PDB file of C-alpha atoms in Angstrom:
ATOM      1  CA  UNK A  11     153.367 179.215  56.671  1.00  0.00           C
ATOM      2  CA  UNK A  12     155.239 182.392  57.584  1.00  0.00           C
ATOM      3  CA  UNK A  13     158.983 182.604  57.864  1.00  0.00           C
ATOM      4  CA  UNK A  14     160.208 182.515  61.463  1.00  0.00           C
ATOM      5  CA  UNK A  15     162.827 184.940  62.691  1.00  0.00           C
ATOM      6  CA  UNK A  16     164.451 182.073  64.622  1.00  0.00           C
ATOM      7  CA  UNK A  17     165.704 180.753  61.297  1.00  0.00           C
ATOM      8  CA  UNK A  18     168.094 183.676  60.924  1.00  0.00           C
ATOM      9  CA  UNK A  19     170.713 182.778  63.527  1.00  0.00           C
ATOM     10  CA  UNK A  20     171.646 179.373  62.079  1.00  0.00           C
ATOM     11  CA  UNK A  21     172.379 180.933  58.681  1.00  0.00           C
ATOM     12  CA  UNK A  22     174.203 183.879  60.243  1.00  0.00           C
ATOM     13  CA  UNK A  23     176.519 181.783  62.409  1.00  0.00           C
ATOM     14  CA  UNK A  24     177.050 179.158  59.742  1.00  0.00           C
ATOM     15  CA  UNK A  25     178.123 181.762  57.158  1.00  0.00           C
ATOM     16  CA  UNK A  26     180.520 183.495  59.554  1.00  0.00           C
ATOM     17  CA  UNK A  27     182.004 180.195  60.628  1.00  0.00           C
ATOM     18  CA  UNK A  28     182.533 178.907  57.063  1.00  0.00           C
ATOM     19  CA  UNK A  29     184.223 182.141  55.967  1.00  0.00           C
ATOM     20  CA  UNK A  30     186.404 182.272  59.079  1.00  0.00           C
ATOM     21  CA  UNK A  31     187.499 178.659  59.244  1.00  0.00           C
ATOM     22  CA  UNK A  32     187.521 177.630  55.588  1.00  0.00           C
ATOM     23  CA  UNK A  33     188.549 180.874  53.925  1.00  0.00           C
ATOM     24  CA  UNK A  34     190.375 182.749  56.685  1.00  0.00           C
ATOM     25  CA  UNK A  35     188.060 185.700  56.070  1.00  0.00           C
ATOM     26  CA  UNK A  36     186.377 187.533  58.935  1.00  0.00           C
ATOM     27  CA  UNK A  37     182.887 188.721  58.104  1.00  0.00           C
ATOM     28  CA  UNK A  38     181.321 191.721  59.734  1.00  0.00           C
ATOM     29  CA  UNK A  39     177.581 191.200  60.011  1.00  0.00           C
ATOM     30  CA  UNK A  40     175.058 193.821  59.099  1.00  0.00           C
ATOM     31  CA  UNK A  41     171.354 193.883  59.807  1.00  0.00           C
ATOM     32  CA  UNK A  42     169.256 191.175  58.173  1.00  0.00           C
ATOM     33  CA  UNK A  43     166.195 192.370  56.308  1.00  0.00           C
ATOM     34  CA  UNK A  44     163.193 190.911  54.559  1.00  0.00           C
ATOM     35  CA  UNK A  45     164.034 190.685  50.916  1.00  0.00           C
ATOM     36  CA  UNK A  46     161.637 192.718  48.797  1.00  0.00           C
ATOM     37  CA  UNK A  47     160.887 192.178  45.151  1.00  0.00           C
ATOM     38  CA  UNK A  48     162.507 192.615  42.673  1.00  0.00           C
ATOM     39  CA  UNK A  49     165.576 190.727  43.811  1.00  0.00           C
ATOM     40  CA  UNK A  50     168.900 192.515  44.132  1.00  0.00           C
ATOM     41  CA  UNK A  51     171.464 191.909  41.453  1.00  0.00           C
ATOM     42  CA  UNK A  52     174.369 189.544  41.957  1.00  0.00           C
ATOM     43  CA  UNK A  53     177.134 188.508  39.650  1.00  0.00           C
ATOM     44  CA  UNK A  54     177.529 185.044  41.114  1.00  0.00           C
ATOM     45  CA  UNK A  55     174.998 183.118  43.171  1.00  0.00           C
ATOM     46  CA  UNK A  56     175.506 179.734  44.766  1.00  0.00           C
ATOM     47  CA  UNK A  57     172.136 178.100  45.238  1.00  0.00           C
ATOM     48  CA  UNK A  58     171.096 174.987  47.170  1.00  0.00           C
ATOM     49  CA  UNK A  59     167.695 173.482  47.840  1.00  0.00           C
ATOM     50  CA  UNK A  60     166.729 172.134  51.252  1.00  0.00           C
ATOM     51  CA  UNK A  61     163.954 169.631  51.777  1.00  0.00           C
ATOM     52  CA  UNK A  62     162.460 167.700  54.658  1.00  0.00           C
ATOM     53  CA  UNK A  63     160.047 168.856  57.367  1.00  0.00           C
ATOM     54  CA  UNK A  64     160.906 172.364  56.216  1.00  0.00           C
ATOM     55  CA  UNK A  65     161.814 173.131  52.619  1.00  0.00           C
ATOM     56  CA  UNK A  66     163.651 176.046  51.195  1.00  0.00           C
ATOM     57  CA  UNK A  67     166.583 177.527  49.364  1.00  0.00           C
ATOM     58  CA  UNK A  68     169.887 179.097  50.372  1.00  0.00           C
ATOM     59  CA  UNK A  69     171.601 181.557  48.063  1.00  0.00           C
ATOM     60  CA  UNK A  70     175.149 182.820  48.593  1.00  0.00           C
ATOM     61  CA  UNK A  71     175.711 185.956  46.515  1.00  0.00           C
ATOM     62  CA  UNK A  72     179.203 187.076  45.702  1.00  0.00           C
ATOM     63  CA  UNK A  73     180.865 189.649  43.517  1.00  0.00           C
ATOM     64  CA  UNK A  74     183.366 188.268  41.062  1.00  0.00           C
ATOM     65  CA  UNK A  75     186.180 189.557  43.270  1.00  0.00           C
ATOM     66  CA  UNK A  76     184.811 187.795  46.352  1.00  0.00           C
ATOM     67  CA  UNK A  77     184.316 184.560  44.399  1.00  0.00           C
ATOM     68  CA  UNK A  78     187.898 184.631  43.078  1.00  0.00           C
ATOM     69  CA  UNK A  79     189.389 185.490  46.474  1.00  0.00           C
ATOM     70  CA  UNK A  80     187.260 182.936  48.286  1.00  0.00           C
ATOM     71  CA  UNK A  81     188.051 180.167  45.809  1.00  0.00           C
ATOM     72  CA  UNK A  82     191.739 181.097  45.980  1.00  0.00           C
ATOM     73  CA  UNK A  83     191.722 180.895  49.787  1.00  0.00           C
ATOM     74  CA  UNK A  84     189.973 177.538  49.630  1.00  0.00           C
ATOM     75  CA  UNK A  85     192.363 176.045  47.105  1.00  0.00           C
ATOM     76  CA  UNK A  86     195.543 177.670  48.383  1.00  0.00           C
ATOM     77  CA  UNK A  87     196.424 179.323  45.085  1.00  0.00           C
ATOM     78  CA  UNK A  88     195.343 182.599  43.505  1.00  0.00           C
ATOM     79  CA  UNK A  89     192.434 182.359  41.065  1.00  0.00           C
ATOM     80  CA  UNK A  90     192.343 184.854  38.241  1.00  0.00           C
ATOM     81  CA  UNK A  91     189.303 183.979  36.192  1.00  0.00           C
ATOM     82  CA  UNK A  92     185.855 182.593  36.741  1.00  0.00           C
ATOM     83  CA  UNK A  93     186.622 179.036  35.644  1.00  0.00           C
ATOM     84  CA  UNK A  94     185.193 175.635  36.609  1.00  0.00           C
ATOM     85  CA  UNK A  95     187.396 175.480  39.743  1.00  0.00           C
ATOM     86  CA  UNK A  96     185.962 178.771  41.001  1.00  0.00           C
ATOM     87  CA  UNK A  97     182.410 177.654  40.162  1.00  0.00           C
ATOM     88  CA  UNK A  98     182.929 174.428  42.117  1.00  0.00           C
ATOM     89  CA  UNK A  99     184.439 176.345  45.048  1.00  0.00           C
ATOM     90  CA  UNK A 100     181.438 178.694  45.224  1.00  0.00           C
ATOM     91  CA  UNK A 101     179.147 175.640  45.149  1.00  0.00           C
ATOM     92  CA  UNK A 102     181.135 174.073  47.970  1.00  0.00           C
ATOM     93  CA  UNK A 103     181.009 177.283  50.080  1.00  0.00           C
ATOM     94  CA  UNK A 104     177.236 177.338  49.622  1.00  0.00           C
ATOM     95  CA  UNK A 105     177.071 173.662  50.536  1.00  0.00           C
ATOM     96  CA  UNK A 106     178.970 174.243  53.777  1.00  0.00           C
ATOM     97  CA  UNK A 107     176.843 177.240  54.733  1.00  0.00           C
ATOM     98  CA  UNK A 108     173.604 175.372  54.049  1.00  0.00           C
ATOM     99  CA  UNK A 109     174.932 172.253  55.803  1.00  0.00           C
ATOM    100  CA  UNK A 110     175.932 174.239  58.891  1.00  0.00           C
ATOM    101  CA  UNK A 111     172.525 175.899  59.117  1.00  0.00           C
ATOM    102  CA  UNK A 112     170.763 172.589  58.560  1.00  0.00           C
ATOM    103  CA  UNK A 113     172.718 171.067  61.475  1.00  0.00           C
ATOM    104  CA  UNK A 114     171.372 173.823  63.751  1.00  0.00           C
ATOM    105  CA  UNK A 115     167.835 173.211  62.495  1.00  0.00           C
ATOM    106  CA  UNK A 116     167.881 169.463  63.013  1.00  0.00           C
ATOM    107  CA  UNK A 117     164.250 169.301  64.106  1.00  0.00           C
ATOM    108  CA  UNK A 118     163.324 169.826  60.459  1.00  0.00           C
ATOM    109  CA  UNK A 119     165.361 166.808  59.273  1.00  0.00           C
ATOM    110  CA  UNK A 120     166.353 168.589  56.092  1.00  0.00           C
ATOM    111  CA  UNK A 121     168.702 167.332  53.432  1.00  0.00           C
ATOM    112  CA  UNK A 122     170.537 169.299  50.777  1.00  0.00           C
ATOM    113  CA  UNK A 123     170.367 169.194  47.001  1.00  0.00           C
ATOM    114  CA  UNK A 124     173.511 169.520  44.900  1.00  0.00           C
ATOM    115  CA  UNK A 125     174.726 173.119  44.595  1.00  0.00           C
ATOM    116  CA  UNK A 126     174.283 175.128  41.416  1.00  0.00           C
ATOM    117  CA  UNK A 127     176.096 178.314  40.610  1.00  0.00           C
ATOM    118  CA  UNK A 128     174.369 181.033  38.629  1.00  0.00           C
ATOM    119  CA  UNK A 129     176.475 183.584  36.809  1.00  0.00           C
ATOM    120  CA  UNK A 130     175.634 186.614  34.717  1.00  0.00           C
ATOM    121  CA  UNK A 131     175.515 190.328  35.415  1.00  0.00           C
ATOM    122  CA  UNK A 132     172.087 191.496  36.429  1.00  0.00           C
ATOM    123  CA  UNK A 133     170.545 188.098  37.026  1.00  0.00           C
ATOM    124  CA  UNK A 134     167.980 187.875  39.780  1.00  0.00           C
ATOM    125  CA  UNK A 135     166.946 184.975  41.990  1.00  0.00           C
ATOM    126  CA  UNK A 136     163.244 185.116  42.723  1.00  0.00           C
ATOM    127  CA  UNK A 137     161.733 183.187  45.619  1.00  0.00           C
ATOM    128  CA  UNK A 138     158.109 182.067  45.673  1.00  0.00           C
ATOM    129  CA  UNK A 139     155.948 184.648  47.420  1.00  0.00           C
ATOM    130  CA  UNK A 140     155.108 182.370  50.349  1.00  0.00           C
ATOM    131  CA  UNK A 141     158.768 181.825  51.231  1.00  0.00           C
ATOM    132  CA  UNK A 142     159.393 185.406  52.494  1.00  0.00           C
ATOM    133  CA  UNK A 143     163.138 185.424  51.811  1.00  0.00           C
ATOM    134  CA  UNK A 144     165.475 186.957  54.366  1.00  0.00           C
ATOM    135  CA  UNK A 145     168.722 188.608  53.313  1.00  0.00           C
ATOM    136  CA  UNK A 146     171.762 188.719  55.617  1.00  0.00           C
ATOM    137  CA  UNK A 147     174.456 191.102  54.364  1.00  0.00           C
ATOM    138  CA  UNK A 148     178.076 190.882  55.503  1.00  0.00           C
ATOM    139  CA  UNK A 149     181.030 193.137  54.885  1.00  0.00           C
ATOM    140  CA  UNK A 150     184.517 191.710  54.382  1.00  0.00           C
ATOM    141  CA  UNK A 151     187.833 192.699  52.780  1.00  0.00           C
ATOM    142  CA  UNK A 152     186.546 191.253  49.484  1.00  0.00           C
ATOM    143  CA  UNK A 153     183.475 193.486  49.457  1.00  0.00           C
ATOM    144  CA  UNK A 154     179.849 192.831  50.277  1.00  0.00           C
ATOM    145  CA  UNK A 155     178.662 189.248  50.557  1.00  0.00           C
ATOM    146  CA  UNK A 156     175.052 188.280  51.143  1.00  0.00           C
ATOM    147  CA  UNK A 157     173.277 185.123  52.163  1.00  0.00           C
ATOM    148  CA  UNK A 158     169.609 184.886  51.308  1.00  0.00           C
ATOM    149  CA  UNK A 159     167.312 182.113  52.323  1.00  0.00           C
ATOM    150  CA  UNK A 160     163.659 181.219  52.276  1.00  0.00           C
ATOM    151  CA  UNK A 161     162.315 178.379  54.381  1.00  0.00           C
ATOM    152  CA  UNK A 162     158.773 177.068  54.613  1.00  0.00           C
ATOM    153  CA  UNK A 163     157.642 174.533  57.197  1.00  0.00           C
ATOM    154  CA  UNK A 164     155.723 171.633  55.754  1.00  0.00           C
ATOM    155  CA  UNK A 165     152.344 170.761  57.213  1.00  0.00           C
ATOM    156  CA  UNK A 166     152.591 167.130  58.398  1.00  0.00           C
ATOM    157  CA  UNK A 167     149.941 165.993  55.904  1.00  0.00           C
ATOM    158  CA  UNK A 168     152.092 167.036  52.949  1.00  0.00           C
ATOM    159  CA  UNK A 169     155.049 164.885  53.969  1.00  0.00           C
ATOM    160  CA  UNK A 170     155.215 161.598  52.160  1.00  0.00           C
TER     161      UNK A 170
ATOM    162  CA  UNK B  24     178.701 158.393  40.976  1.00  0.00           C
ATOM    163  CA  UNK B  25     178.012 158.778  37.284  1.00  0.00           C
ATOM    164  CA  UNK B  26     174.732 159.978  35.896  1.00  0.00           C
ATOM    165  CA  UNK B  27     172.576 157.129  34.640  1.00  0.00           C
ATOM    166  CA  UNK B  28     170.790 157.316  31.318  1.00  0.00           C
ATOM    167  CA  UNK B  29     167.751 155.678  32.961  1.00  0.00           C
ATOM    168  CA  UNK B  30     167.136 158.984  34.694  1.00  0.00           C
ATOM    169  CA  UNK B  31     166.205 160.644  31.417  1.00  0.00           C
ATOM    170  CA  UNK B  32     162.806 159.072  30.788  1.00  0.00           C
ATOM    171  CA  UNK B  33     161.153 160.230  34.010  1.00  0.00           C
ATOM    172  CA  UNK B  34     162.058 163.862  33.272  1.00  0.00           C
ATOM    173  CA  UNK B  35     161.081 163.525  29.612  1.00  0.00           C
ATOM    174  CA  UNK B  36     157.636 162.065  30.285  1.00  0.00           C
ATOM    175  CA  UNK B  37     156.992 164.327  33.242  1.00  0.00           C
ATOM    176  CA  UNK B  38     157.752 167.473  31.224  1.00  0.00           C
ATOM    177  CA  UNK B  39     155.573 166.404  28.289  1.00  0.00           C
ATOM    178  CA  UNK B  40     152.733 165.470  30.602  1.00  0.00           C
ATOM    179  CA  UNK B  41     152.840 168.755  32.559  1.00  0.00           C
ATOM    180  CA  UNK B  42     152.858 170.844  29.389  1.00  0.00           C
ATOM    181  CA  UNK B  43     150.071 168.799  27.807  1.00  0.00           C
ATOM    182  CA  UNK B  44     147.720 168.522  30.766  1.00  0.00           C
ATOM    183  CA  UNK B  45     148.405 171.732  32.674  1.00  0.00           C
ATOM    184  CA  UNK B  46     149.188 174.122  29.836  1.00  0.00           C
ATOM    185  CA  UNK B  47     147.434 172.523  26.849  1.00  0.00           C
ATOM    186  CA  UNK B  48     150.733 172.687  24.977  1.00  0.00           C
ATOM    187  CA  UNK B  49     152.043 169.698  23.028  1.00  0.00           C
ATOM    188  CA  UNK B  50     155.813 169.370  23.179  1.00  0.00           C
ATOM    189  CA  UNK B  51     157.827 167.748  20.443  1.00  0.00           C
ATOM    190  CA  UNK B  52     160.855 166.035  21.950  1.00  0.00           C
ATOM    191  CA  UNK B  53     164.319 166.353  20.524  1.00  0.00           C
ATOM    192  CA  UNK B  54     167.409 164.356  21.383  1.00  0.00           C
ATOM    193  CA  UNK B  55     168.737 164.694  24.935  1.00  0.00           C
ATOM    194  CA  UNK B  56     172.427 165.483  25.220  1.00  0.00           C
ATOM    195  CA  UNK B  57     175.052 165.749  27.916  1.00  0.00           C
ATOM    196  CA  UNK B  58     175.283 169.377  28.834  1.00  0.00           C
ATOM    197  CA  UNK B  59     178.762 170.753  28.232  1.00  0.00           C
ATOM    198  CA  UNK B  60     180.265 173.763  29.880  1.00  0.00           C
ATOM    199  CA  UNK B  61     179.720 176.696  29.636  1.00  0.00           C
ATOM    200  CA  UNK B  62     175.988 176.511  30.158  1.00  0.00           C
ATOM    201  CA  UNK B  63     173.615 177.676  27.438  1.00  0.00           C
ATOM    202  CA  UNK B  64     171.919 180.986  27.964  1.00  0.00           C
ATOM    203  CA  UNK B  65     168.353 181.234  29.183  1.00  0.00           C
ATOM    204  CA  UNK B  66     166.210 184.198  29.928  1.00  0.00           C
ATOM    205  CA  UNK B  67     164.179 182.489  32.613  1.00  0.00           C
ATOM    206  CA  UNK B  68     165.108 179.395  34.582  1.00  0.00           C
ATOM    207  CA  UNK B  69     162.949 177.623  37.121  1.00  0.00           C
ATOM    208  CA  UNK B  70     165.182 175.709  39.507  1.00  0.00           C
ATOM    209  CA  UNK B  71     164.389 173.095  42.157  1.00  0.00           C
ATOM    210  CA  UNK B  72     166.631 171.005  44.373  1.00  0.00           C
ATOM    211  CA  UNK B  73     165.982 167.323  44.977  1.00  0.00           C
ATOM    212  CA  UNK B  74     167.369 165.456  47.932  1.00  0.00           C
ATOM    213  CA  UNK B  75     167.125 161.980  49.373  1.00  0.00           C
ATOM    214  CA  UNK B  76     168.895 158.773  48.320  1.00  0.00           C
ATOM    215  CA  UNK B  77     169.749 160.659  45.152  1.00  0.00           C
ATOM    216  CA  UNK B  78     170.287 164.401  45.114  1.00  0.00           C
ATOM    217  CA  UNK B  79     170.154 166.807  42.293  1.00  0.00           C
ATOM    218  CA  UNK B  80     168.643 169.787  40.558  1.00  0.00           C
ATOM    219  CA  UNK B  81     166.019 170.309  37.887  1.00  0.00           C
ATOM    220  CA  UNK B  82     166.093 173.426  35.730  1.00  0.00           C
ATOM    221  CA  UNK B  83     163.271 174.418  33.399  1.00  0.00           C
ATOM    222  CA  UNK B  84     164.542 177.001  30.910  1.00  0.00           C
ATOM    223  CA  UNK B  85     162.101 179.185  29.055  1.00  0.00           C
ATOM    224  CA  UNK B  86     162.213 182.166  26.762  1.00  0.00           C
ATOM    225  CA  UNK B  87     160.218 185.152  27.968  1.00  0.00           C
ATOM    226  CA  UNK B  88     157.567 184.337  25.361  1.00  0.00           C
ATOM    227  CA  UNK B  89     157.230 180.740  26.570  1.00  0.00           C
ATOM    228  CA  UNK B  90     157.048 181.889  30.212  1.00  0.00           C
ATOM    229  CA  UNK B  91     154.294 184.420  29.429  1.00  0.00           C
ATOM    230  CA  UNK B  92     152.307 181.964  27.302  1.00  0.00           C
ATOM    231  CA  UNK B  93     152.727 179.135  29.817  1.00  0.00           C
ATOM    232  CA  UNK B  94     151.724 181.309  32.760  1.00  0.00           C
ATOM    233  CA  UNK B  95     148.766 182.634  30.786  1.00  0.00           C
ATOM    234  CA  UNK B  96     147.599 179.093  29.961  1.00  0.00           C
ATOM    235  CA  UNK B  97     147.973 178.105  33.603  1.00  0.00           C
ATOM    236  CA  UNK B  98     146.050 181.074  34.926  1.00  0.00           C
ATOM    237  CA  UNK B  99     143.477 181.303  32.151  1.00  0.00           C
ATOM    238  CA  UNK B 100     144.239 184.904  31.264  1.00  0.00           C
ATOM    239  CA  UNK B 101     146.848 186.457  28.994  1.00  0.00           C
ATOM    240  CA  UNK B 102     150.044 187.608  30.730  1.00  0.00           C
ATOM    241  CA  UNK B 103     151.855 190.541  29.214  1.00  0.00           C
ATOM    242  CA  UNK B 104     154.823 191.172  31.450  1.00  0.00           C
ATOM    243  CA  UNK B 105     157.218 189.198  33.581  1.00  0.00           C
ATOM    244  CA  UNK B 106     155.543 189.970  36.901  1.00  0.00           C
ATOM    245  CA  UNK B 107     155.271 188.054  40.180  1.00  0.00           C
ATOM    246  CA  UNK B 108     152.367 185.955  38.870  1.00  0.00           C
ATOM    247  CA  UNK B 109     154.454 184.764  35.935  1.00  0.00           C
ATOM    248  CA  UNK B 110     157.430 184.063  38.218  1.00  0.00           C
ATOM    249  CA  UNK B 111     155.221 181.978  40.513  1.00  0.00           C
ATOM    250  CA  UNK B 112     153.722 180.131  37.531  1.00  0.00           C
ATOM    251  CA  UNK B 113     157.193 179.219  36.213  1.00  0.00           C
ATOM    252  CA  UNK B 114     158.115 178.014  39.712  1.00  0.00           C
ATOM    253  CA  UNK B 115     154.967 175.906  39.818  1.00  0.00           C
ATOM    254  CA  UNK B 116     155.624 174.388  36.362  1.00  0.00           C
ATOM    255  CA  UNK B 117     159.116 173.427  37.536  1.00  0.00           C
ATOM    256  CA  UNK B 118     157.635 171.985  40.711  1.00  0.00           C
ATOM    257  CA  UNK B 119     155.229 169.790  38.772  1.00  0.00           C
ATOM    258  CA  UNK B 120     157.931 168.574  36.380  1.00  0.00           C
ATOM    259  CA  UNK B 121     160.302 167.746  39.238  1.00  0.00           C
ATOM    260  CA  UNK B 122     157.475 166.168  41.250  1.00  0.00           C
ATOM    261  CA  UNK B 123     156.398 164.003  38.319  1.00  0.00           C
ATOM    262  CA  UNK B 124     159.957 162.772  37.727  1.00  0.00           C
ATOM    263  CA  UNK B 125     160.443 162.145  41.445  1.00  0.00           C
ATOM    264  CA  UNK B 126     157.306 159.964  41.475  1.00  0.00           C
ATOM    265  CA  UNK B 127     158.840 157.778  38.751  1.00  0.00           C
ATOM    266  CA  UNK B 128     162.120 157.557  40.691  1.00  0.00           C
ATOM    267  CA  UNK B 129     160.525 156.555  43.973  1.00  0.00           C
ATOM    268  CA  UNK B 130     163.353 154.188  44.925  1.00  0.00           C
ATOM    269  CA  UNK B 131     165.444 157.293  45.671  1.00  0.00           C
ATOM    270  CA  UNK B 132     162.890 158.679  48.138  1.00  0.00           C
ATOM    271  CA  UNK B 133     163.599 162.217  47.063  1.00  0.00           C
ATOM    272  CA  UNK B 134     161.845 165.333  48.223  1.00  0.00           C
ATOM    273  CA  UNK B 135     161.725 168.732  46.571  1.00  0.00           C
ATOM    274  CA  UNK B 136     162.944 172.133  47.720  1.00  0.00           C
ATOM    275  CA  UNK B 137     160.912 175.255  47.033  1.00  0.00           C
ATOM    276  CA  UNK B 138     161.251 176.513  43.459  1.00  0.00           C
ATOM    277  CA  UNK B 139     163.315 179.565  42.590  1.00  0.00           C
ATOM    278  CA  UNK B 140     163.122 181.439  39.350  1.00  0.00           C
ATOM    279  CA  UNK B 141     166.230 183.035  37.884  1.00  0.00           C
ATOM    280  CA  UNK B 142     165.837 185.845  35.391  1.00  0.00           C
ATOM    281  CA  UNK B 143     168.301 187.918  33.426  1.00  0.00           C
ATOM    282  CA  UNK B 144     169.539 187.795  29.869  1.00  0.00           C
ATOM    283  CA  UNK B 145     172.691 185.746  29.490  1.00  0.00           C
ATOM    284  CA  UNK B 146     172.633 184.139  32.916  1.00  0.00           C
ATOM    285  CA  UNK B 147     174.034 180.632  33.161  1.00  0.00           C
ATOM    286  CA  UNK B 148     173.228 177.810  35.559  1.00  0.00           C
ATOM    287  CA  UNK B 149     176.340 175.786  36.307  1.00  0.00           C
ATOM    288  CA  UNK B 150     176.115 172.296  37.773  1.00  0.00           C
ATOM    289  CA  UNK B 151     178.883 170.740  39.856  1.00  0.00           C
ATOM    290  CA  UNK B 152     181.222 168.711  37.662  1.00  0.00           C
ATOM    291  CA  UNK B 153     180.271 165.389  39.256  1.00  0.00           C
ATOM    292  CA  UNK B 154     176.575 165.852  38.434  1.00  0.00           C
ATOM    293  CA  UNK B 155     176.981 165.452  34.626  1.00  0.00           C
ATOM    294  CA  UNK B 156     173.885 167.453  33.690  1.00  0.00           C
ATOM    295  CA  UNK B 157     171.641 166.190  30.913  1.00  0.00           C
ATOM    296  CA  UNK B 158     169.684 168.583  28.730  1.00  0.00           C
ATOM    297  CA  UNK B 159     166.371 167.594  27.106  1.00  0.00           C
ATOM    298  CA  UNK B 160     165.231 170.077  24.463  1.00  0.00           C
ATOM    299  CA  UNK B 161     161.629 170.328  23.295  1.00  0.00           C
ATOM    300  CA  UNK B 162     160.020 172.311  20.533  1.00  0.00           C
ATOM    301  CA  UNK B 163     156.577 173.839  20.945  1.00  0.00           C
ATOM    302  CA  UNK B 164     154.471 176.668  19.481  1.00  0.00           C
ATOM    303  CA  UNK B 165     156.039 179.007  22.058  1.00  0.00           C
ATOM    304  CA  UNK B 166     159.591 178.258  20.913  1.00  0.00           C
ATOM    305  CA  UNK B 167     162.313 176.070  22.365  1.00  0.00           C
ATOM    306  CA  UNK B 168     161.962 174.849  25.928  1.00  0.00           C
ATOM    307  CA  UNK B 169     164.617 172.846  27.729  1.00  0.00           C
ATOM    308  CA  UNK B 170     164.726 170.800  30.887  1.00  0.00           C
ATOM    309  CA  UNK B 171     168.124 170.211  32.408  1.00  0.00           C
ATOM    310  CA  UNK B 172     168.827 168.019  35.357  1.00  0.00           C
ATOM    311  CA  UNK B 173     171.727 166.587  37.266  1.00  0.00           C
ATOM    312  CA  UNK B 174     171.255 163.748  39.708  1.00  0.00           C
ATOM    313  CA  UNK B 175     173.822 162.035  41.885  1.00  0.00           C
ATOM    314  CA  UNK B 176     173.145 158.877  43.863  1.00  0.00           C
ATOM    315  CA  UNK B 177     174.189 159.089  47.456  1.00  0.00           C
ATOM    316  CA  UNK B 178     176.439 156.412  48.895  1.00  0.00           C
ATOM    317  CA  UNK B 179     174.561 154.881  51.846  1.00  0.00           C
ATOM    318  CA  UNK B 180     177.231 156.039  54.308  1.00  0.00           C
ATOM    319  CA  UNK B 181     176.582 159.694  53.485  1.00  0.00           C
ATOM    320  CA  UNK B 182     172.893 159.529  54.361  1.00  0.00           C
ATOM    321  CA  UNK B 183     172.091 160.743  57.805  1.00  0.00           C
TER     322      UNK B 183
END
């Protein structure tokens, strides 16, 4: 089933709200676009699976600088290297963004998987072709931040 | 909540069964181990989120050779480069492994997210610290293949 444009706003508002309230960082939104293949490169990606009456994935992509600054803001102390605390903080940011969007999409009764954080220069996150991933870029003092998500509604017969 | 060793068998049998029946590839199991940090390197990782009364992630890690051979076996024609067909095939293998394990863990009423495939030499997949990921390595004619998973039972109060 095709991706609906109505999905965008919940992820957009959830991301801005998490950055503003949890990290004290004001995001400036740019135009969302359909993510083409091959995937853009990210240094650090937080990734969470959603399942329920719609299923999908949310990916928060951060530069190393944004991950360190964001984790530092969350923990109230400066972070200088990409350690387990920073990894956990990126997972938690992704969790809050996905949770906020999920709350605005309650008709799909989705629940969240645990977050995973992917690191490595030049890694790509590829979505299945039928998920039509949407990318929402934001600008902030820590550089560019993007949220990507793909969501597919489940036909009722598939639900068990 | 700590990871239970009883979780291992469903992922072990599901992986062996998917490779045997879907890909015609017999896996030879090696000893599972608790995955330490930092994560091992993979060229290609299929990743799926599970949620429900337990939540977690399943990662299928393949070398490029194993991904090409597996996708070729699945599609009945040789695959020579890491294209969108191969990416989708790796996602589908991960889906079947996670689905098979889920079926053996039915008391947790889990459902699956869409699969994502991560590529890039030297990328790592980091689990949250409370998920205690377990790695199950297998040997096969296509080289080493590993399945990693982390699963956390949800306290009843958290379920909504």
